[in-house]
mmCIF file of C-alpha atoms in Angstrom:
data_model
loop_
_atom_site.group_PDB
_atom_site.id
_atom_site.type_symbol
_atom_site.label_atom_id
_atom_site.label_comp_id
_atom_site.label_asym_id
_atom_site.label_seq_id
_atom_site.Cartn_x
_atom_site.Cartn_y
_atom_site.Cartn_z
ATOM 1 C CA UNK A 1 -149.059 80.666 -29.398
ATOM 2 C CA UNK A 2 -147.031 79.822 -32.454
ATOM 3 C CA UNK A 3 -146.830 80.969 -36.049
ATOM 4 C CA UNK A 4 -146.413 78.860 -39.180
ATOM 5 C CA UNK A 5 -144.597 79.863 -42.308
ATOM 6 C CA UNK A 6 -142.625 78.343 -45.151
ATOM 7 C CA UNK A 7 -140.187 79.312 -47.863
ATOM 8 C CA UNK A 8 -138.828 77.862 -51.066
ATOM 9 C CA UNK A 9 -135.472 76.101 -51.173
ATOM 10 C CA UNK A 10 -134.398 75.049 -54.676
ATOM 11 C CA UNK A 11 -138.050 74.827 -55.687
ATOM 12 C CA UNK A 12 -138.994 72.769 -52.630
ATOM 13 C CA UNK A 13 -141.105 73.995 -49.697
ATOM 14 C CA UNK A 14 -139.649 73.990 -46.178
ATOM 15 C CA UNK A 15 -142.279 74.503 -43.465
ATOM 16 C CA UNK A 16 -141.614 75.963 -40.031
ATOM 17 C CA UNK A 17 -143.438 76.358 -36.713
ATOM 18 C CA UNK A 18 -142.131 79.198 -34.557
ATOM 19 C CA UNK A 19 -142.635 80.177 -30.911
ATOM 20 C CA UNK A 20 -141.351 83.118 -28.900
ATOM 21 C CA UNK A 21 -140.133 86.655 -29.452
ATOM 22 C CA UNK A 22 -138.060 87.065 -32.643
ATOM 23 C CA UNK A 23 -135.491 88.959 -30.566
ATOM 24 C CA UNK A 24 -135.110 86.116 -28.025
ATOM 25 C CA UNK A 25 -132.305 83.539 -27.984
ATOM 26 C CA UNK A 26 -132.654 81.457 -31.176
ATOM 27 C CA UNK A 27 -132.954 77.675 -30.936
ATOM 28 C CA UNK A 28 -133.595 75.579 -34.046
ATOM 29 C CA UNK A 29 -135.599 72.411 -33.321
ATOM 30 C CA UNK A 30 -135.360 69.219 -35.389
ATOM 31 C CA UNK A 31 -137.844 66.351 -35.102
ATOM 32 C CA UNK A 32 -137.363 62.613 -35.466
ATOM 33 C CA UNK A 33 -137.948 60.229 -38.364
ATOM 34 C CA UNK A 34 -141.581 60.234 -39.613
ATOM 35 C CA UNK A 35 -142.553 62.891 -37.042
ATOM 36 C CA UNK A 36 -142.936 66.617 -37.706
ATOM 37 C CA UNK A 37 -142.392 69.999 -36.062
ATOM 38 C CA UNK A 38 -145.482 69.523 -33.866
ATOM 39 C CA UNK A 39 -143.424 67.119 -31.758
ATOM 40 C CA UNK A 40 -142.247 70.227 -29.871
ATOM 41 C CA UNK A 41 -145.710 71.584 -28.982
ATOM 42 C CA UNK A 42 -145.509 70.318 -25.395
ATOM 43 C CA UNK A 43 -142.037 71.721 -24.816
ATOM 44 C CA UNK A 44 -142.040 74.991 -26.759
ATOM 45 C CA UNK A 45 -144.435 77.042 -24.552
ATOM 46 C CA UNK A 46 -142.240 76.270 -21.536
ATOM 47 C CA UNK A 47 -139.098 77.785 -23.074
ATOM 48 C CA UNK A 48 -139.224 81.287 -21.646
ATOM 49 C CA UNK A 49 -136.819 83.686 -23.336
ATOM 50 C CA UNK A 50 -136.336 81.391 -26.337
ATOM 51 C CA UNK A 51 -137.215 81.840 -29.986
ATOM 52 C CA UNK A 52 -137.906 78.239 -31.022
ATOM 53 C CA UNK A 53 -137.773 77.582 -34.754
ATOM 54 C CA UNK A 54 -139.052 74.052 -35.453
ATOM 55 C CA UNK A 55 -138.522 72.770 -38.987
ATOM 56 C CA UNK A 56 -140.475 70.099 -40.837
ATOM 57 C CA UNK A 57 -137.540 68.335 -42.452
ATOM 58 C CA UNK A 58 -137.767 67.346 -46.115
ATOM 59 C CA UNK A 59 -140.471 64.773 -46.776
ATOM 60 C CA UNK A 60 -142.068 65.303 -43.360
ATOM 61 C CA UNK A 61 -145.062 67.281 -42.132
ATOM 62 C CA UNK A 62 -145.910 70.240 -44.351
ATOM 63 C CA UNK A 63 -142.514 70.418 -46.067
ATOM 64 C CA UNK A 64 -142.172 69.307 -49.658
ATOM 65 C CA UNK A 65 -140.762 65.969 -50.763
ATOM 66 C CA UNK A 66 -137.381 65.573 -52.385
ATOM 67 C CA UNK A 67 -137.552 64.923 -56.151
ATOM 68 C CA UNK A 68 -138.668 61.464 -57.215
ATOM 69 C CA UNK A 69 -135.715 59.108 -57.160
ATOM 70 C CA UNK A 70 -133.687 61.324 -54.815
ATOM 71 C CA UNK A 71 -132.546 59.598 -51.614
ATOM 72 C CA UNK A 72 -133.226 60.845 -48.104
ATOM 73 C CA UNK A 73 -129.774 61.063 -46.558
ATOM 74 C CA UNK A 74 -129.540 62.433 -43.037
ATOM 75 C CA UNK A 75 -126.687 64.761 -43.985
ATOM 76 C CA UNK A 76 -128.779 66.549 -46.627
ATOM 77 C CA UNK A 77 -130.844 67.971 -43.765
ATOM 78 C CA UNK A 78 -127.748 69.806 -42.519
ATOM 79 C CA UNK A 79 -127.803 72.030 -45.614
ATOM 80 C CA UNK A 80 -131.544 72.623 -45.190
ATOM 81 C CA UNK A 81 -131.112 73.763 -41.584
ATOM 82 C CA UNK A 82 -128.384 76.187 -42.594
ATOM 83 C CA UNK A 83 -130.663 77.534 -45.326
ATOM 84 C CA UNK A 84 -133.378 78.235 -42.733
ATOM 85 C CA UNK A 85 -130.893 80.003 -40.454
ATOM 86 C CA UNK A 86 -129.600 82.082 -43.362
ATOM 87 C CA UNK A 87 -133.136 82.935 -44.466
ATOM 88 C CA UNK A 88 -133.871 84.226 -40.959
ATOM 89 C CA UNK A 89 -130.576 86.082 -40.691
ATOM 90 C CA UNK A 90 -129.635 84.026 -37.623
ATOM 91 C CA UNK A 91 -125.855 83.744 -37.553
ATOM 92 C CA UNK A 92 -125.399 81.881 -34.263
ATOM 93 C CA UNK A 93 -127.946 79.580 -32.656
ATOM 94 C CA UNK A 94 -128.431 76.516 -30.491
ATOM 95 C CA UNK A 95 -130.074 73.331 -31.733
ATOM 96 C CA UNK A 96 -132.659 71.079 -30.084
ATOM 97 C CA UNK A 97 -132.947 67.673 -31.723
ATOM 98 C CA UNK A 98 -134.998 64.551 -31.105
ATOM 99 C CA UNK A 99 -133.899 61.119 -32.380
ATOM 100 C CA UNK A 100 -132.965 61.538 -36.072
ATOM 101 C CA UNK A 101 -133.041 65.295 -35.532
ATOM 102 C CA UNK A 102 -130.385 64.888 -32.851
ATOM 103 C CA UNK A 103 -128.110 63.196 -35.381
ATOM 104 C CA UNK A 104 -128.655 66.062 -37.824
ATOM 105 C CA UNK A 105 -127.915 68.561 -35.041
ATOM 106 C CA UNK A 106 -124.651 66.828 -34.138
ATOM 107 C CA UNK A 107 -123.438 66.740 -37.744
ATOM 108 C CA UNK A 108 -124.386 70.404 -38.162
ATOM 109 C CA UNK A 109 -122.389 71.383 -35.067
ATOM 110 C CA UNK A 110 -119.385 69.444 -36.375
ATOM 111 C CA UNK A 111 -119.561 71.138 -39.790
ATOM 112 C CA UNK A 112 -120.134 74.752 -38.685
ATOM 113 C CA UNK A 113 -118.818 74.955 -35.102
ATOM 114 C CA UNK A 114 -118.690 78.746 -35.149
ATOM 115 C CA UNK A 115 -122.451 78.960 -35.723
ATOM 116 C CA UNK A 116 -123.762 76.424 -33.178
ATOM 117 C CA UNK A 117 -123.732 77.634 -29.572
ATOM 118 C CA UNK A 118 -125.183 74.605 -27.742
ATOM 119 C CA UNK A 119 -126.786 71.253 -28.499
ATOM 120 C CA UNK A 120 -129.786 69.846 -26.623
ATOM 121 C CA UNK A 121 -130.283 66.278 -27.812
ATOM 122 C CA UNK A 122 -133.202 64.048 -26.831
ATOM 123 C CA UNK A 123 -132.995 60.294 -27.369
ATOM 124 C CA UNK A 124 -130.398 60.637 -30.092
ATOM 125 C CA UNK A 125 -126.779 61.600 -30.566
ATOM 126 C CA UNK A 126 -125.442 60.458 -33.943
ATOM 127 C CA UNK A 127 -126.570 58.692 -37.122
ATOM 128 C CA UNK A 128 -126.670 54.911 -37.044
ATOM 129 C CA UNK A 129 -123.282 53.302 -37.653
ATOM 130 C CA UNK A 130 -122.304 50.157 -39.512
ATOM 131 C CA UNK A 131 -119.238 47.946 -39.727
ATOM 132 C CA UNK A 132 -117.148 49.078 -42.695
ATOM 133 C CA UNK A 133 -116.957 45.533 -44.064
ATOM 134 C CA UNK A 134 -120.762 45.341 -44.244
ATOM 135 C CA UNK A 135 -121.231 48.501 -46.324
ATOM 136 C CA UNK A 136 -120.939 46.890 -49.818
ATOM 137 C CA UNK A 137 -123.507 44.248 -48.876
ATOM 138 C CA UNK A 138 -125.866 46.813 -47.340
ATOM 139 C CA UNK A 139 -125.564 49.024 -50.409
ATOM 140 C CA UNK A 140 -126.373 46.105 -52.708
ATOM 141 C CA UNK A 141 -129.430 45.191 -50.628
ATOM 142 C CA UNK A 142 -130.630 48.805 -50.576
ATOM 143 C CA UNK A 143 -130.197 49.194 -54.338
ATOM 144 C CA UNK A 144 -132.216 46.042 -54.881
ATOM 145 C CA UNK A 145 -135.058 47.321 -52.693
ATOM 146 C CA UNK A 146 -135.031 50.701 -54.426
ATOM 147 C CA UNK A 147 -135.324 49.014 -57.827
ATOM 148 C CA UNK A 148 -138.174 46.775 -56.701
ATOM 149 C CA UNK A 149 -140.097 49.379 -54.770
ATOM 150 C CA UNK A 150 -139.113 52.922 -55.636
ATOM 151 C CA UNK A 151 -142.101 54.426 -53.881
ATOM 152 C CA UNK A 152 -143.950 52.619 -51.137
ATOM 153 C CA UNK A 153 -147.562 53.588 -50.576
ATOM 154 C CA UNK A 154 -148.732 54.096 -47.019
ATOM 155 C CA UNK A 155 -152.028 52.521 -46.009
ATOM 156 C CA UNK A 156 -154.681 55.231 -45.652
ATOM 157 C CA UNK A 157 -156.835 55.655 -42.556
ATOM 158 C CA UNK A 158 -160.615 55.714 -42.624
ATOM 159 C CA UNK A 159 -160.706 58.639 -40.193
ATOM 160 C CA UNK A 160 -158.512 61.092 -38.308
ATOM 161 C CA UNK A 161 -159.375 59.249 -35.095
ATOM 162 C CA UNK A 162 -157.988 56.017 -36.532
ATOM 163 C CA UNK A 163 -154.686 57.786 -37.218
ATOM 164 C CA UNK A 164 -154.653 59.223 -33.692
ATOM 165 C CA UNK A 165 -155.172 55.757 -32.225
ATOM 166 C CA UNK A 166 -152.352 54.379 -34.368
ATOM 167 C CA UNK A 167 -149.962 56.966 -32.900
ATOM 168 C CA UNK A 168 -151.185 56.383 -29.356
ATOM 169 C CA UNK A 169 -150.578 52.643 -29.711
ATOM 170 C CA UNK A 170 -147.321 52.817 -31.681
ATOM 171 C CA UNK A 171 -144.002 51.274 -30.730
ATOM 172 C CA UNK A 172 -143.327 54.263 -28.477
ATOM 173 C CA UNK A 173 -146.742 55.204 -27.042
ATOM 174 C CA UNK A 174 -147.689 58.859 -26.684
ATOM 175 C CA UNK A 175 -150.603 60.609 -25.000
ATOM 176 C CA UNK A 176 -153.808 61.399 -26.888
ATOM 177 C CA UNK A 177 -152.908 65.096 -26.930
ATOM 178 C CA UNK A 178 -149.455 64.379 -28.361
ATOM 179 C CA UNK A 179 -150.910 62.067 -30.996
ATOM 180 C CA UNK A 180 -153.464 64.716 -31.987
ATOM 181 C CA UNK A 181 -150.724 67.315 -32.425
ATOM 182 C CA UNK A 182 -148.655 65.047 -34.666
ATOM 183 C CA UNK A 183 -151.672 63.907 -36.674
ATOM 184 C CA UNK A 184 -153.011 67.441 -37.121
ATOM 185 C CA UNK A 185 -149.798 68.520 -38.848
ATOM 186 C CA UNK A 186 -148.936 65.238 -40.518
ATOM 187 C CA UNK A 187 -152.208 64.032 -42.057
ATOM 188 C CA UNK A 188 -153.934 64.985 -45.310
ATOM 189 C CA UNK A 189 -157.092 64.020 -47.172
ATOM 190 C CA UNK A 190 -156.824 61.475 -49.984
ATOM 191 C CA UNK A 191 -159.432 59.792 -52.238
ATOM 192 C CA UNK A 192 -159.601 56.755 -49.950
ATOM 193 C CA UNK A 193 -159.586 58.541 -46.583
ATOM 194 C CA UNK A 194 -156.658 60.083 -44.731
ATOM 195 C CA UNK A 195 -152.926 59.528 -45.206
ATOM 196 C CA UNK A 196 -149.652 60.793 -43.808
ATOM 197 C CA UNK A 197 -148.049 63.619 -45.754
ATOM 198 C CA UNK A 198 -144.668 61.945 -45.209
ATOM 199 C CA UNK A 199 -142.904 60.821 -48.370
ATOM 200 C CA UNK A 200 -143.153 56.999 -48.591
ATOM 201 C CA UNK A 201 -139.556 57.062 -49.867
ATOM 202 C CA UNK A 202 -138.491 57.738 -46.271
ATOM 203 C CA UNK A 203 -139.220 54.059 -45.606
ATOM 204 C CA UNK A 204 -136.618 52.869 -48.096
ATOM 205 C CA UNK A 205 -133.159 51.931 -46.745
ATOM 206 C CA UNK A 206 -130.256 54.316 -47.327
ATOM 207 C CA UNK A 207 -127.988 53.328 -50.193
ATOM 208 C CA UNK A 208 -125.009 55.081 -48.585
ATOM 209 C CA UNK A 209 -124.376 54.646 -44.859
ATOM 210 C CA UNK A 210 -121.776 55.775 -42.358
ATOM 211 C CA UNK A 211 -119.127 53.648 -40.711
ATOM 212 C CA UNK A 212 -118.281 53.874 -37.033
ATOM 213 C CA UNK A 213 -115.034 55.698 -37.822
ATOM 214 C CA UNK A 214 -116.840 58.321 -39.900
ATOM 215 C CA UNK A 215 -119.377 59.058 -37.179
ATOM 216 C CA UNK A 216 -116.610 59.227 -34.571
ATOM 217 C CA UNK A 217 -114.872 61.889 -36.675
ATOM 218 C CA UNK A 218 -118.012 64.047 -36.546
ATOM 219 C CA UNK A 219 -118.417 63.576 -32.790
ATOM 220 C CA UNK A 220 -114.811 64.587 -32.139
ATOM 221 C CA UNK A 221 -115.281 67.719 -34.276
ATOM 222 C CA UNK A 222 -118.166 69.055 -32.143
ATOM 223 C CA UNK A 223 -117.053 72.005 -30.003
ATOM 224 C CA UNK A 224 -120.424 73.126 -28.643
ATOM 225 C CA UNK A 225 -121.542 71.979 -25.174
ATOM 226 C CA UNK A 226 -123.918 69.031 -25.486
ATOM 227 C CA UNK A 227 -126.766 68.070 -23.142
ATOM 228 C CA UNK A 228 -127.975 64.547 -23.935
ATOM 229 C CA UNK A 229 -131.372 63.603 -22.488
ATOM 230 C CA UNK A 230 -132.312 59.918 -22.435
ATOM 231 C CA UNK A 231 -135.524 58.304 -21.261
ATOM 232 C CA UNK A 232 -135.177 55.479 -18.768
ATOM 233 C CA UNK A 233 -137.373 53.446 -21.140
ATOM 234 C CA UNK A 234 -135.845 54.865 -24.307
ATOM 235 C CA UNK A 235 -134.037 53.440 -27.306
ATOM 236 C CA UNK A 236 -130.435 52.206 -27.696
ATOM 237 C CA UNK A 237 -128.941 53.984 -24.645
ATOM 238 C CA UNK A 238 -125.757 51.896 -24.555
ATOM 239 C CA UNK A 239 -124.644 53.032 -28.014
ATOM 240 C CA UNK A 240 -125.044 56.681 -27.021
ATOM 241 C CA UNK A 241 -123.295 56.158 -23.693
ATOM 242 C CA UNK A 242 -120.332 54.687 -25.580
ATOM 243 C CA UNK A 243 -120.205 57.642 -27.974
ATOM 244 C CA UNK A 244 -120.630 60.373 -25.358
ATOM 245 C CA UNK A 245 -116.950 60.478 -24.229
ATOM 246 C CA UNK A 246 -115.927 61.429 -27.778
ATOM 247 C CA UNK A 247 -117.526 64.843 -27.256
ATOM 248 C CA UNK A 248 -115.419 67.641 -25.806
ATOM 249 C CA UNK A 249 -118.140 68.925 -23.455
ATOM 250 C CA UNK A 250 -121.115 66.676 -22.759
ATOM 251 C CA UNK A 251 -123.585 66.048 -19.951
ATOM 252 C CA UNK A 252 -125.964 63.112 -19.660
ATOM 253 C CA UNK A 253 -129.436 63.464 -18.134
ATOM 254 C CA UNK A 254 -131.666 60.417 -17.661
ATOM 255 C CA UNK A 255 -135.355 61.191 -17.104
ATOM 256 C CA UNK A 256 -138.470 59.080 -16.693
ATOM 257 C CA UNK A 257 -140.070 58.284 -20.023
ATOM 258 C CA UNK A 258 -139.820 56.499 -23.351
ATOM 259 C CA UNK A 259 -138.426 57.572 -26.727
ATOM 260 C CA UNK A 260 -140.949 60.448 -26.923
ATOM 261 C CA UNK A 261 -140.568 61.682 -23.337
ATOM 262 C CA UNK A 262 -140.429 65.328 -24.496
ATOM 263 C CA UNK A 263 -144.129 65.025 -25.404
ATOM 264 C CA UNK A 264 -145.091 64.234 -21.809
ATOM 265 C CA UNK A 265 -145.751 67.109 -19.397
ATOM 266 C CA UNK A 266 -143.407 66.033 -16.600
ATOM 267 C CA UNK A 267 -140.345 65.319 -18.724
ATOM 268 C CA UNK A 268 -140.995 68.371 -20.907
ATOM 269 C CA UNK A 269 -140.890 70.618 -17.828
ATOM 270 C CA UNK A 270 -137.558 69.102 -16.771
ATOM 271 C CA UNK A 271 -136.100 69.459 -20.257
ATOM 272 C CA UNK A 272 -137.287 73.068 -20.480
ATOM 273 C CA UNK A 273 -135.605 73.909 -17.174
ATOM 274 C CA UNK A 274 -132.390 72.298 -18.374
ATOM 275 C CA UNK A 275 -132.425 74.284 -21.631
ATOM 276 C CA UNK A 276 -133.287 77.615 -20.010
ATOM 277 C CA UNK A 277 -130.617 77.247 -17.327
ATOM 278 C CA UNK A 278 -127.983 76.248 -19.888
ATOM 279 C CA UNK A 279 -128.772 79.178 -22.158
ATOM 280 C CA UNK A 280 -128.780 81.639 -19.264
ATOM 281 C CA UNK A 281 -125.495 80.260 -17.981
ATOM 282 C CA UNK A 282 -123.944 80.617 -21.412
ATOM 283 C CA UNK A 283 -125.113 84.216 -21.822
ATOM 284 C CA UNK A 284 -123.654 85.087 -18.414
ATOM 285 C CA UNK A 285 -120.173 83.828 -19.364
#
């Protein structure tokens, strides 16, 4: 079983799903872009001896949106995660991140190395990188899109089932159960049917982006042991394989599955075993 709660951060709601004994080893879990904390419902019950604290990041799931006109930069989530940890009185913790959440986790570990014990990253390692010379052009293009379309509207669904089918048949297919979990937390009623709670502004391109050198500096600054889990049918594995040697202590695990392999029973069991063994090994040192 899990509990749900939220708190206010600068007038904005941050929502959390939590599993496990409050006295168990704390692990903060961060979902991917346009997902929500329910992405960990397959994995969380398998994490014996773990207190899993899964956050709906700003603009996702049941968390509030950032103010109108405010950008969604990946690094702003780092401050939000620290606020959750401080609210809970958790000084030192490990982080489990999927996709975008993995990039947030890595940047967090680089910024506050004394607070992050271990990183467990699924199908993600660092924010996307860009050639430095391309940044002025990309900024100009992003500014133009923001001016033309400050808030995109997402097409509503006629029914909850239609939303479930859309998730099942998405770019990275998931099981019906996984789709139902994500939809249950991510959908809300609207006058024309059902729509995602996600802020449409998340679909706009970032005005400010990171160069390869900047991301490398964060990777080099990470001191925590890192376990990187990739699906054999996942996304962009070569980029992450190239970045992995920049980490001081990293292990690569390739499992059967696509970008959302942690939502499938078999891969989730393997990932849970990996996490439990790593945490037990660390506590025995």
